[in-house]
PDB file of C-alpha atoms in Angstrom:
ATOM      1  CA  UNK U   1      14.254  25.980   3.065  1.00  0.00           C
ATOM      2  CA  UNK U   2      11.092  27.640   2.012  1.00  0.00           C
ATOM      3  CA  UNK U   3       9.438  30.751   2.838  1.00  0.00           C
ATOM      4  CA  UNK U   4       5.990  30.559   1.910  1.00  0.00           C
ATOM      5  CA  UNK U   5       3.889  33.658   0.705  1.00  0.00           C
ATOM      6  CA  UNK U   6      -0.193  33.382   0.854  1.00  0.00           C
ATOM      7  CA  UNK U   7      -1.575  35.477  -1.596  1.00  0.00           C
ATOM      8  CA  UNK U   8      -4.938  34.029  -1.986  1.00  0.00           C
ATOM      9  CA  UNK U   9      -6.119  31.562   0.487  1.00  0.00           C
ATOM     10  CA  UNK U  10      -9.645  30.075  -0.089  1.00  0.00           C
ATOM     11  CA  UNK U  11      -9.315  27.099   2.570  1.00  0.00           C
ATOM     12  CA  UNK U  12     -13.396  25.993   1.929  1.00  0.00           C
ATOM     13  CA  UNK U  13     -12.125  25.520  -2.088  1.00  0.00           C
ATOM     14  CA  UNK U  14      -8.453  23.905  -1.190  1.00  0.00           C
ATOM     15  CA  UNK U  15      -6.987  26.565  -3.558  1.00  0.00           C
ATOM     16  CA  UNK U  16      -3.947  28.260  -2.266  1.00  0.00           C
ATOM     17  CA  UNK U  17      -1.194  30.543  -4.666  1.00  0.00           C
ATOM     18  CA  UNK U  18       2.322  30.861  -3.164  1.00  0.00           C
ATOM     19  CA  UNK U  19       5.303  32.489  -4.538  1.00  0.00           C
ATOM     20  CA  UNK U  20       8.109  30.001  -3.301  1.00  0.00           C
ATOM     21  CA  UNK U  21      11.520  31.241  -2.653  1.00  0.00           C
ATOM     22  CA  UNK U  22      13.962  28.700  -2.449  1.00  0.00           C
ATOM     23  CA  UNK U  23      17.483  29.189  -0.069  1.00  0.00           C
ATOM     24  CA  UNK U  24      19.023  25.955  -1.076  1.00  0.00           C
ATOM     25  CA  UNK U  25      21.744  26.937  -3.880  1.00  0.00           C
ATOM     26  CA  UNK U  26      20.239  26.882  -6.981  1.00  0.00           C
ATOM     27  CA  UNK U  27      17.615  23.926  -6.560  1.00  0.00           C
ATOM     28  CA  UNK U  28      14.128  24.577  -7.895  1.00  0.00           C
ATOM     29  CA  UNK U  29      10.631  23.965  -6.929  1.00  0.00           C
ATOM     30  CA  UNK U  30       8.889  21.003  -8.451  1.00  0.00           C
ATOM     31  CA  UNK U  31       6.159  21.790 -10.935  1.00  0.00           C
ATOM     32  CA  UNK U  32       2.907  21.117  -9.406  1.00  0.00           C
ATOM     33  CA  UNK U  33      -0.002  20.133 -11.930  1.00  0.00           C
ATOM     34  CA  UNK U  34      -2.596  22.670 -10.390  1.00  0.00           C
ATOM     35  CA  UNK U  35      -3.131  24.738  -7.676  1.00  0.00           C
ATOM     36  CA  UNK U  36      -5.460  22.585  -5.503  1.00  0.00           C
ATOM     37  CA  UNK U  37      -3.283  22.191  -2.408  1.00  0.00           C
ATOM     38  CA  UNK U  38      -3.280  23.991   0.853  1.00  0.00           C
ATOM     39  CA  UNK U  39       0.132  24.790   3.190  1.00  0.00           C
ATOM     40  CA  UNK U  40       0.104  23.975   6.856  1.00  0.00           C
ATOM     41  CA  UNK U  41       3.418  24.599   9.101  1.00  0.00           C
ATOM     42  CA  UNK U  42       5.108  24.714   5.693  1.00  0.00           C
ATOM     43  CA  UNK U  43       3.380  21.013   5.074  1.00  0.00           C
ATOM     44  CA  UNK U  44       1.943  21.043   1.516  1.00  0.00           C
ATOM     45  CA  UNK U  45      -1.683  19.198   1.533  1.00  0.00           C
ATOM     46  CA  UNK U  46      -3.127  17.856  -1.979  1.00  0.00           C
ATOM     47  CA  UNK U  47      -5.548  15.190  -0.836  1.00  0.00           C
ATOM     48  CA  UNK U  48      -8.669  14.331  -1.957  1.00  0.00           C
ATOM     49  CA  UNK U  49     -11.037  12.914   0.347  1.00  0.00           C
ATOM     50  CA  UNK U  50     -13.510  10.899  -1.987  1.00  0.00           C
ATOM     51  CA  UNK U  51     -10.959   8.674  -3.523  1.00  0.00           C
ATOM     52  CA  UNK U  52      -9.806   7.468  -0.038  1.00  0.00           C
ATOM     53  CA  UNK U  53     -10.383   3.763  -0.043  1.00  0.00           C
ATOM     54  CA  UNK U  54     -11.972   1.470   2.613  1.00  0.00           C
ATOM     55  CA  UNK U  55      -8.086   0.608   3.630  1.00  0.00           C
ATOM     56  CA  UNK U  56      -7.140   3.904   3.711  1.00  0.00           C
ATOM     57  CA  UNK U  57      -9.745   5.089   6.358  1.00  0.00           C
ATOM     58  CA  UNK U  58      -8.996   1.697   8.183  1.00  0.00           C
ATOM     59  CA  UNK U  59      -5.870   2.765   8.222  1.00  0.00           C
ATOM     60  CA  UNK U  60      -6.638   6.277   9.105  1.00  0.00           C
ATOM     61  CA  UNK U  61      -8.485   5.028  12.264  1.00  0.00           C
ATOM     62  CA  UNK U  62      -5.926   2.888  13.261  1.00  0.00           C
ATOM     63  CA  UNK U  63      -3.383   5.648  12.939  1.00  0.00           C
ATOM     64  CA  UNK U  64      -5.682   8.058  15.203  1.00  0.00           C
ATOM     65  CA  UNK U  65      -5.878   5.553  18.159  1.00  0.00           C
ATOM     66  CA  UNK U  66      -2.141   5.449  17.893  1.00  0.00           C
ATOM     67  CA  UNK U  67      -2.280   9.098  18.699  1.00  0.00           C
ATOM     68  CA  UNK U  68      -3.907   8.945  21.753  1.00  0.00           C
ATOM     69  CA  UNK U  69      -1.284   6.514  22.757  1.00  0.00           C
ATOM     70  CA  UNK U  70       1.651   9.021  21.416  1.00  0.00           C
ATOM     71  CA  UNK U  71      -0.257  12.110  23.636  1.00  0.00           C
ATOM     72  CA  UNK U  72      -0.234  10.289  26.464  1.00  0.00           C
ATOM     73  CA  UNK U  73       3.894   9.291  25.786  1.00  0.00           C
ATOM     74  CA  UNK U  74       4.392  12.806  24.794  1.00  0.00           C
ATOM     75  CA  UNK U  75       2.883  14.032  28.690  1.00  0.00           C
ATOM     76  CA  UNK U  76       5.475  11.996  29.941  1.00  0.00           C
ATOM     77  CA  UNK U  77       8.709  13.756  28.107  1.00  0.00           C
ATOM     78  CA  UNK U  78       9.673  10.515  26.119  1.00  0.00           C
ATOM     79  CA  UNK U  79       7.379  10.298  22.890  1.00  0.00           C
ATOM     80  CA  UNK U  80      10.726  10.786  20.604  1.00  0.00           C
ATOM     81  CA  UNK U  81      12.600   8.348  22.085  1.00  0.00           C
ATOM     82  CA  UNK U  82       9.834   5.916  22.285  1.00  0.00           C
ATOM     83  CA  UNK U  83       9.477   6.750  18.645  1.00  0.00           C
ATOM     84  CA  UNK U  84      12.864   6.037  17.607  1.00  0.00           C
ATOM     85  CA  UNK U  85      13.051   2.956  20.241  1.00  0.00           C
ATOM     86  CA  UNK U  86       9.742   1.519  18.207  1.00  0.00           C
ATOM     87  CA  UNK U  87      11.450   1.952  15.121  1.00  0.00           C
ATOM     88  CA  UNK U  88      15.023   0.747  15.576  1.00  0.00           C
ATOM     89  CA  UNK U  89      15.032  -2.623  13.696  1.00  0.00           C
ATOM     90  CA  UNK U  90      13.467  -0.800  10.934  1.00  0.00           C
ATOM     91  CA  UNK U  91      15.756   2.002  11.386  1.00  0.00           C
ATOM     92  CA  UNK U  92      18.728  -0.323  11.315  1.00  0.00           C
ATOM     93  CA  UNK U  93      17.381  -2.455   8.301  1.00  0.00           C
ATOM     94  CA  UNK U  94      17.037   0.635   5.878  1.00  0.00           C
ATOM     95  CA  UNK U  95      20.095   1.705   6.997  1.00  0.00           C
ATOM     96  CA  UNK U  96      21.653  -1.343   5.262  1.00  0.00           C
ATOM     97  CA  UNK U  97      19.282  -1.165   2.346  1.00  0.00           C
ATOM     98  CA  UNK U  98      20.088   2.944   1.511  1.00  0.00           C
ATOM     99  CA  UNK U  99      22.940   2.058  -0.942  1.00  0.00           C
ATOM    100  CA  UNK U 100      19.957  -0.035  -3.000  1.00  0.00           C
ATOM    101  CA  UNK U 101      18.777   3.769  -3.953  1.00  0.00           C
ATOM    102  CA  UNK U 102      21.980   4.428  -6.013  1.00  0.00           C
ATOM    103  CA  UNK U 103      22.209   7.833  -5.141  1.00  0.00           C
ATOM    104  CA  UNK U 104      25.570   9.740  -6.552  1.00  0.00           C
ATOM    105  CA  UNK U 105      23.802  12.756  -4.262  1.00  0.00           C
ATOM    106  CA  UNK U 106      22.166  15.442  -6.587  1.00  0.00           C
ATOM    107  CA  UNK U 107      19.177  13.424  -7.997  1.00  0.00           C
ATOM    108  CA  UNK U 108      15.470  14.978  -6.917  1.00  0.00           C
ATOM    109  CA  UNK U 109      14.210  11.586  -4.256  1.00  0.00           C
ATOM    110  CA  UNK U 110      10.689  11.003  -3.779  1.00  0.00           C
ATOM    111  CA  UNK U 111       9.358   8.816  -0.573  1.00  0.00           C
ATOM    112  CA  UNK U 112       5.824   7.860  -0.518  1.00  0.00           C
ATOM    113  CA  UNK U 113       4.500   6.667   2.779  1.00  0.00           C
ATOM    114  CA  UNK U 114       6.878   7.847   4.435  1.00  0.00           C
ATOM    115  CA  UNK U 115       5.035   7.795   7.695  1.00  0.00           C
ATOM    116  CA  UNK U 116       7.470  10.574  10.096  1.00  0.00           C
ATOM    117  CA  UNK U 117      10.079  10.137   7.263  1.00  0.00           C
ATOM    118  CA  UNK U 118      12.984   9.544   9.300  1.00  0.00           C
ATOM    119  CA  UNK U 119      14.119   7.754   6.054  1.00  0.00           C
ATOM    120  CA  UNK U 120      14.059  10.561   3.933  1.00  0.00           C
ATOM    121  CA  UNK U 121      16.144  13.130   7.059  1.00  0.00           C
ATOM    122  CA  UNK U 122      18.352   9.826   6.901  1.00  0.00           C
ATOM    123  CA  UNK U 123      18.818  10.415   2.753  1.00  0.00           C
ATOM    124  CA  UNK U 124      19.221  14.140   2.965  1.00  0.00           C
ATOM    125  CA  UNK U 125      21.868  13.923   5.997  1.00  0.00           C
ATOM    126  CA  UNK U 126      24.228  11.502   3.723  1.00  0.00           C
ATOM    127  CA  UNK U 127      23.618  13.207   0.434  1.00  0.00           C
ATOM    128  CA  UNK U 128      22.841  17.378   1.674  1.00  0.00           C
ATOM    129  CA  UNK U 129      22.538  17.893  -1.988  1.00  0.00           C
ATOM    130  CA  UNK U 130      19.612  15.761  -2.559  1.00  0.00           C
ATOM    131  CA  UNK U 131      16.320  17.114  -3.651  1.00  0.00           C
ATOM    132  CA  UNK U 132      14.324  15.142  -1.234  1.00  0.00           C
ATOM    133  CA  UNK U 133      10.592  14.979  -1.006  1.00  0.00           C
ATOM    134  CA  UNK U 134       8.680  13.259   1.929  1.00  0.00           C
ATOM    135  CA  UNK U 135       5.621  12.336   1.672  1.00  0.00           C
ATOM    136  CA  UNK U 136       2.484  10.506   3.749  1.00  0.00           C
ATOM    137  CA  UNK U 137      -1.119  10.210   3.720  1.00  0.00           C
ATOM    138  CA  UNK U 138      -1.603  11.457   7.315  1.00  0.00           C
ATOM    139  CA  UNK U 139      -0.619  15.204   8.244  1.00  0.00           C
ATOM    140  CA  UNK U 140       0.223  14.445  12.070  1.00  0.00           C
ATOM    141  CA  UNK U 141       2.629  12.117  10.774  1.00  0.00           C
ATOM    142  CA  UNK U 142       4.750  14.646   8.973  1.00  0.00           C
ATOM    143  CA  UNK U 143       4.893  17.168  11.815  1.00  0.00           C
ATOM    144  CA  UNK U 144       6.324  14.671  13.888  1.00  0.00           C
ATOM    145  CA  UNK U 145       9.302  14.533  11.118  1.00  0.00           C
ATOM    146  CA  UNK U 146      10.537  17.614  12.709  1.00  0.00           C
ATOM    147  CA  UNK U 147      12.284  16.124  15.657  1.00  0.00           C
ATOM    148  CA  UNK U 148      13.488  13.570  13.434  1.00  0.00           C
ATOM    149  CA  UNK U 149      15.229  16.585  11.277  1.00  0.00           C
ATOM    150  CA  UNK U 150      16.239  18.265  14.465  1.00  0.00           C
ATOM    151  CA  UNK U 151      18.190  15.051  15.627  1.00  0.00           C
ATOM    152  CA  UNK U 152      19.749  14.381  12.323  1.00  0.00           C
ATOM    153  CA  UNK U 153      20.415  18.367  11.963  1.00  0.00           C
ATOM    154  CA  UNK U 154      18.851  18.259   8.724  1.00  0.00           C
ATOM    155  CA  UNK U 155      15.988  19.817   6.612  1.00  0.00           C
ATOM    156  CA  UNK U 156      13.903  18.173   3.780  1.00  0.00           C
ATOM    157  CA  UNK U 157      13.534  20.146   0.757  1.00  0.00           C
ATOM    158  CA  UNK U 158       9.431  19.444   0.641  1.00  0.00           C
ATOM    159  CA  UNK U 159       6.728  17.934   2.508  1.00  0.00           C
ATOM    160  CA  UNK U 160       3.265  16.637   1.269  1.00  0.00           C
ATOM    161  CA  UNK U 161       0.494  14.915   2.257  1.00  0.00           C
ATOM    162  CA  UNK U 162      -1.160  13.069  -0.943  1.00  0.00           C
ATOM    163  CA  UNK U 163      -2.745   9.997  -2.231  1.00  0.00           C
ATOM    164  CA  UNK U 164      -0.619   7.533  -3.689  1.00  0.00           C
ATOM    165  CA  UNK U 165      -2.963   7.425  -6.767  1.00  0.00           C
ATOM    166  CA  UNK U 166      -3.783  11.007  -7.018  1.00  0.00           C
ATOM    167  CA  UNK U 167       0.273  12.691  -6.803  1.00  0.00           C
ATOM    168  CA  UNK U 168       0.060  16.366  -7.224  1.00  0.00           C
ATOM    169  CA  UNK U 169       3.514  16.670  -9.252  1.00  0.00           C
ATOM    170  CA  UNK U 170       3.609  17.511 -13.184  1.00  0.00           C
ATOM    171  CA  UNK U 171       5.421  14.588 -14.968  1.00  0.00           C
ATOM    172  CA  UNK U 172       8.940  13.559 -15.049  1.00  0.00           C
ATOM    173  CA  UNK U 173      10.148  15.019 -12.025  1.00  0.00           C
ATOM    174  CA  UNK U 174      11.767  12.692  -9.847  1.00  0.00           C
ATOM    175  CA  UNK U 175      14.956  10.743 -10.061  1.00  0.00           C
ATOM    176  CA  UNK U 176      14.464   8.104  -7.365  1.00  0.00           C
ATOM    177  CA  UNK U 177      11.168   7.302  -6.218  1.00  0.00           C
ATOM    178  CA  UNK U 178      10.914   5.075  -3.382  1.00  0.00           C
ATOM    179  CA  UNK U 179       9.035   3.262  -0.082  1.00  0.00           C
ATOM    180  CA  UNK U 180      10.289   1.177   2.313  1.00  0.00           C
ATOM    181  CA  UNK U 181       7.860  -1.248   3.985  1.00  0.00           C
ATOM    182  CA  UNK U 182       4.970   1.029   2.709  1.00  0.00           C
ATOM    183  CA  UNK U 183       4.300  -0.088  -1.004  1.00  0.00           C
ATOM    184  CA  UNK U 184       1.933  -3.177  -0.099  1.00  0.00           C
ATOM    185  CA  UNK U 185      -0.345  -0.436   1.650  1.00  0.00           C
ATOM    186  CA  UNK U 186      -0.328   1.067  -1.714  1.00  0.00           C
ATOM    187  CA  UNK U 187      -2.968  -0.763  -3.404  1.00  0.00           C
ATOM    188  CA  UNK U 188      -6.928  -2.441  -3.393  1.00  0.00           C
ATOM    189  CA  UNK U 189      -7.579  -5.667  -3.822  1.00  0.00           C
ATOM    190  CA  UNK U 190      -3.631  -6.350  -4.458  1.00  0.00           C
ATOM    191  CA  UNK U 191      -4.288  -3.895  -7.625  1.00  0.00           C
ATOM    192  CA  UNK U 192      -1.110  -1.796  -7.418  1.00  0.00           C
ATOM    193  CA  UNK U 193      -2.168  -0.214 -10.861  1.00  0.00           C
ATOM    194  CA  UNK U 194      -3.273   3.327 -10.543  1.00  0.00           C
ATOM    195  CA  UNK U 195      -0.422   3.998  -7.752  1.00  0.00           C
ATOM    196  CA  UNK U 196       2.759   2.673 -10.035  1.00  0.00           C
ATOM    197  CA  UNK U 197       0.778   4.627 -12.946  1.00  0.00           C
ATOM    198  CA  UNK U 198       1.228   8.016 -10.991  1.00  0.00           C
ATOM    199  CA  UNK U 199       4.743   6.512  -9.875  1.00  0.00           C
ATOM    200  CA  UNK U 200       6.329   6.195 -13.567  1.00  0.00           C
ATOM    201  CA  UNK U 201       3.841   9.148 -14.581  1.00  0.00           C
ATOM    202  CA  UNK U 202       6.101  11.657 -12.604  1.00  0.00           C
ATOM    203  CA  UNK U 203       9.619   9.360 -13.185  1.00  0.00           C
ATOM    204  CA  UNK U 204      12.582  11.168 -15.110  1.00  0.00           C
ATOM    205  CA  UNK U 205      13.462   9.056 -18.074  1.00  0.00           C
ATOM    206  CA  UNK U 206      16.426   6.440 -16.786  1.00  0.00           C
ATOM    207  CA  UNK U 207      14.998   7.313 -13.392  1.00  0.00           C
ATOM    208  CA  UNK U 208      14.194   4.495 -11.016  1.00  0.00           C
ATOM    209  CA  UNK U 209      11.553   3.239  -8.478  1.00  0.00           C
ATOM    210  CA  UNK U 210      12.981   1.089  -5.637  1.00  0.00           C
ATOM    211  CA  UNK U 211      10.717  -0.511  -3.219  1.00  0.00           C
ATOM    212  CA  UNK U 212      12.154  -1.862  -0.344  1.00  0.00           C
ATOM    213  CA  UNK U 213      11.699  -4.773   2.018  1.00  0.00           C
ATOM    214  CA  UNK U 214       8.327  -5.658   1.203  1.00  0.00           C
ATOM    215  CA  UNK U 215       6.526  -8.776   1.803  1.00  0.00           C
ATOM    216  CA  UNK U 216       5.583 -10.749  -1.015  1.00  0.00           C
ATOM    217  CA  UNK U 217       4.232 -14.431  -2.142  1.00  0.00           C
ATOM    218  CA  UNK U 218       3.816 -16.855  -4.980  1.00  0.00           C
ATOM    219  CA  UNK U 219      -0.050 -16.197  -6.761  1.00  0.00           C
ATOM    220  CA  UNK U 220      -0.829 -19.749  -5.272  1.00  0.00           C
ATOM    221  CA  UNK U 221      -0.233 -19.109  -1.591  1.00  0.00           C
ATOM    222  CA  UNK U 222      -1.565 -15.698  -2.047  1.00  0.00           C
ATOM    223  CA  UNK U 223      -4.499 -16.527  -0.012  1.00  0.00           C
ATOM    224  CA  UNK U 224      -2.851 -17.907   2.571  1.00  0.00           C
ATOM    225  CA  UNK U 225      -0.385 -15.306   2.780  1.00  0.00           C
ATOM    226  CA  UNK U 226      -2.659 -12.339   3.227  1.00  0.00           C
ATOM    227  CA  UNK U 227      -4.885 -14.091   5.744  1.00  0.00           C
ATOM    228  CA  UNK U 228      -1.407 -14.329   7.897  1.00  0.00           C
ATOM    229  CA  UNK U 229      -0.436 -10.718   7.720  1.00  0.00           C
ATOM    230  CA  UNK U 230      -3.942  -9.439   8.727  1.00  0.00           C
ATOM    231  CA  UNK U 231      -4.241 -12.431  11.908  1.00  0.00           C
ATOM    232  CA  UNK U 232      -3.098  -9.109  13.993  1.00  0.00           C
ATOM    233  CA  UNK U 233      -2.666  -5.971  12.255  1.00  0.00           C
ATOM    234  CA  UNK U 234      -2.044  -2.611  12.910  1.00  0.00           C
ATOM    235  CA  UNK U 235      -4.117  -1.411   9.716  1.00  0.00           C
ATOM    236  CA  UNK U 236      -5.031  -3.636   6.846  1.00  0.00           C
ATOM    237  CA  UNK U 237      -2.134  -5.634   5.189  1.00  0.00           C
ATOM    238  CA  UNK U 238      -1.555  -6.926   1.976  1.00  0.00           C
ATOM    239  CA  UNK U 239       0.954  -8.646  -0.007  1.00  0.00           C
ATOM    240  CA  UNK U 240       2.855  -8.084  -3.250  1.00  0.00           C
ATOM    241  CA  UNK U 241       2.178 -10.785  -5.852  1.00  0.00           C
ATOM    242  CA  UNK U 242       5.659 -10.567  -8.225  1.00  0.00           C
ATOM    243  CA  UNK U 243       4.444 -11.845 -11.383  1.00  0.00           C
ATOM    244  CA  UNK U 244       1.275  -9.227 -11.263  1.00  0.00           C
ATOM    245  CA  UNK U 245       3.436  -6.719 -10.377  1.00  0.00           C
ATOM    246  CA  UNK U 246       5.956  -7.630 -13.086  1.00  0.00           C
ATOM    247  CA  UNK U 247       3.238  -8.202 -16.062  1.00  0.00           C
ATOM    248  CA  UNK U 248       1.919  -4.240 -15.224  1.00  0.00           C
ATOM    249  CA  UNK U 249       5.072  -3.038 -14.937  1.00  0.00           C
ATOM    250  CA  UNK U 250       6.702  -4.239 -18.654  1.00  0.00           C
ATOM    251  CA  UNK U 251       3.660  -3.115 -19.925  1.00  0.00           C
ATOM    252  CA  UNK U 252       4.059   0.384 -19.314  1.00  0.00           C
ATOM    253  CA  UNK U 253       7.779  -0.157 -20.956  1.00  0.00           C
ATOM    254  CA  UNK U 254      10.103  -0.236 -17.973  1.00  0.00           C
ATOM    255  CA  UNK U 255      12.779  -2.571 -17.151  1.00  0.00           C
ATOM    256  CA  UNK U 256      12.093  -5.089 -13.709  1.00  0.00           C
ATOM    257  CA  UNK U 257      14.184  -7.088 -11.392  1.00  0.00           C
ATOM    258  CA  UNK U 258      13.768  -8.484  -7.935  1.00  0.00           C
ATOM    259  CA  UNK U 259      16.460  -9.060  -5.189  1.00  0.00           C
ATOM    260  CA  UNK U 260      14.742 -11.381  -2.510  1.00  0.00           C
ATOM    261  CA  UNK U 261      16.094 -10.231   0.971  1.00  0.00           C
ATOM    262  CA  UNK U 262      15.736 -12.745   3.581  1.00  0.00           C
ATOM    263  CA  UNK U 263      16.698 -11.373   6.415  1.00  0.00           C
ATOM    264  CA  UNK U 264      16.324 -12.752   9.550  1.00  0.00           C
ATOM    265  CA  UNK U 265      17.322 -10.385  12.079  1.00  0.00           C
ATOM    266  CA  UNK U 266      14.694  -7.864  14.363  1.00  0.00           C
ATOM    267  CA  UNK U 267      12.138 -10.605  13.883  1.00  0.00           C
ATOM    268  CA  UNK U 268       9.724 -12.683  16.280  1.00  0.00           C
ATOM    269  CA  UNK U 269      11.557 -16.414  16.655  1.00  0.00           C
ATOM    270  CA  UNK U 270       9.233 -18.432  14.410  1.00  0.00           C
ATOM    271  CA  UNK U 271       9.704 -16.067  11.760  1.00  0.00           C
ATOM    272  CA  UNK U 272      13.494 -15.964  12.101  1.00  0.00           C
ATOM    273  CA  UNK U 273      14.024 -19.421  11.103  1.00  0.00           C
ATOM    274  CA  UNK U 274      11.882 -19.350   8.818  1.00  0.00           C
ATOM    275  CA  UNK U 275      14.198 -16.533   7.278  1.00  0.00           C
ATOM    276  CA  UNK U 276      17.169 -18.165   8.204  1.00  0.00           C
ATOM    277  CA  UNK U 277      15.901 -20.758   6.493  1.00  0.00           C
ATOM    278  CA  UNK U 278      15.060 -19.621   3.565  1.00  0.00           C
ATOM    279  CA  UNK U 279      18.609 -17.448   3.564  1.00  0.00           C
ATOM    280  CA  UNK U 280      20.426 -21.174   3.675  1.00  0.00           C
ATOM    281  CA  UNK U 281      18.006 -22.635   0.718  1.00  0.00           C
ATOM    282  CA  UNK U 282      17.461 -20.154  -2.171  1.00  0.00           C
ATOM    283  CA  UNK U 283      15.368 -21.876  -4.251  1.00  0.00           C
ATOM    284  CA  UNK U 284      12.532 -21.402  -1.490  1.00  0.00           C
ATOM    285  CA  UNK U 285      12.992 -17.852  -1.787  1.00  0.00           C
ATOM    286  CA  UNK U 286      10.598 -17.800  -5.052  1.00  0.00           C
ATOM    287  CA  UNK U 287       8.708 -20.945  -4.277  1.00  0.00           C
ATOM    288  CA  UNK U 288       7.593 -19.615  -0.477  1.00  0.00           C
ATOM    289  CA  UNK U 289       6.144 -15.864   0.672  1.00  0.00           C
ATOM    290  CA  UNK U 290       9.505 -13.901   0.882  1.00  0.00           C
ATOM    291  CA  UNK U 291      10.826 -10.340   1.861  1.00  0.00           C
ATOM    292  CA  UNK U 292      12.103  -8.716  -1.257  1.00  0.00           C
ATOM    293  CA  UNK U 293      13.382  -5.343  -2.701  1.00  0.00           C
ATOM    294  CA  UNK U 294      11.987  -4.324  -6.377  1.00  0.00           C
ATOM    295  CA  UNK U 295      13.576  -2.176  -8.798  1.00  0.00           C
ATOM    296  CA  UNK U 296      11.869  -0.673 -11.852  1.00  0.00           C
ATOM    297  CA  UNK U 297      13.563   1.749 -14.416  1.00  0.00           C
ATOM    298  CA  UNK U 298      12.150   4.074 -17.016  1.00  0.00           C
ATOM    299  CA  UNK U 299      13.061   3.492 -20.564  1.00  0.00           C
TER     300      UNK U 299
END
């Protein structure tokens, strides 16, 4: 828990100096690399406006008509369990992808994009000793994660809103950095670049970045793939391209490996047998677009 102490707010400048005084045993506060962040209902904000992209206010729009929605749910008395309702295969599929992490339980965790990161209260009720960090683009979405912590009797250690190319953390201060079915949001113009830069810029050495269930697809369907994801979407889609991913990754020294995850439950019925299908028939798992879970380590 923190208890946050404003001794010089300047709100117009986004420069706010805190003395932090941390209850939680003998855990201490990440480094930050400047002072350029703001606190809001003990939310930490370090986002700068002019390097949102085109996707990311796309996605910001999309997210604020989905709040009108939630208002209207919350009148009624049921927003949290529509919420968690909503989220349930996703809920359930993380669940079963948690142990990928390889947490022993007192490594300092990371989630970007966490959205209401339910994941993260899910990470810091199995493993209390975690450091755990949430983390979204979109402040209403981490003051929802309160009634996630409330159900799960839990607390996470920090909460920021940020960019995912612009993180405001010194480097080399994570142990597990991770997203689950956020990472393809993460880039422009399936560049992924400047955001797995900042990722590996702020990984401990031997420390690992695990993305999970994302969508992905051979370079030569790529075209085909992305025109698919965005027939109907939410906020702009995109899809991770393995090899491009792969080539940037080895070049900024760290180890790579893929586990394709074809999982075929919690989806519509075309799309299950397509992922039953490629479950039965492996070698379509790399020739076709396929759900997969990366792993990259820090030499």
């Amino acid at each position: 828990m923190h208890f946050f102490i404003n001794i010089n707010n300047k709100v117009k400048k986004y420069t706010v100096v805190y003395i932090y005084i941390l209850t939680n045993g003998d855990a201490d506060m990440l480094t930050v690399r400047n002072n350029n962040f703001r606190e809001h209902e003990g939310i930490l904000y370090y986002l700068n406006d002019a390097i949102l992209t085109e996707s990311d206010q796309k996605e910001i729009v999309a997210h604020k008509n989905f709040e009108e929605f939630r208002a209207v749910q919350s009148h009624k008395g049921n927003d949290i369990f529509d919420a968690i309702a909503f989220r349930s295969p996703s809920i359930n599929t993380f669940s079963k992808l948690m142990s990928r992490l390889q947490l022993s339980g007192n490594e300092t965790v990371l989630e970007m994009g966490g959205g209401f990161c339910w994941a993260s209260a899910l990470i810091k009720r199995e493993y209390p000793n975690t450091y755990v960090v949430g983390s979204d683009l979109i402040l209403s979405n981490l003051q929802y994660t309160e009634k996630f912590e409330k159900i799960l009797n839990t607390h996470l250690d920090e909460k920021w809103v940020f960019h995912c190319c612009e993180l405001p953390f010194e480097a080399e201060q994570f142990d597990r950095i991770f997203a689950f079915e956020a990472f393809h949001h993460f880039g422009e113009k399936n560049d992924f670049s400047k955001t797995l830069n900042e990722m590996i810029r702020v990984l401990k050495p031997q420390g690992k970045i695990i993305l999970l269930h994302e969508p992905t697809s051979p370079k030569y369907l790529y075209n085909w793939a992305y025109k698919r994801v965005n027939s109907n979407p939410y906020a702009e889609e995109d899809v991770l391209v393995l090899s491009k991913i792969k080539q940037y990754v080895t070049s900024q020294k760290c180890n790579f490996s893929v586990e394709f995850y074809p999982d075929y439950e919690h989806r519509g019925f075309t799309e299950s047998i397509y992922y039953y299908t490629l479950s039965k028939l492996g070698i379509l798992q790399k020739l076709l677009p396929c759900s997969v879970n990366i792993f990259i380590e820090k030499n």
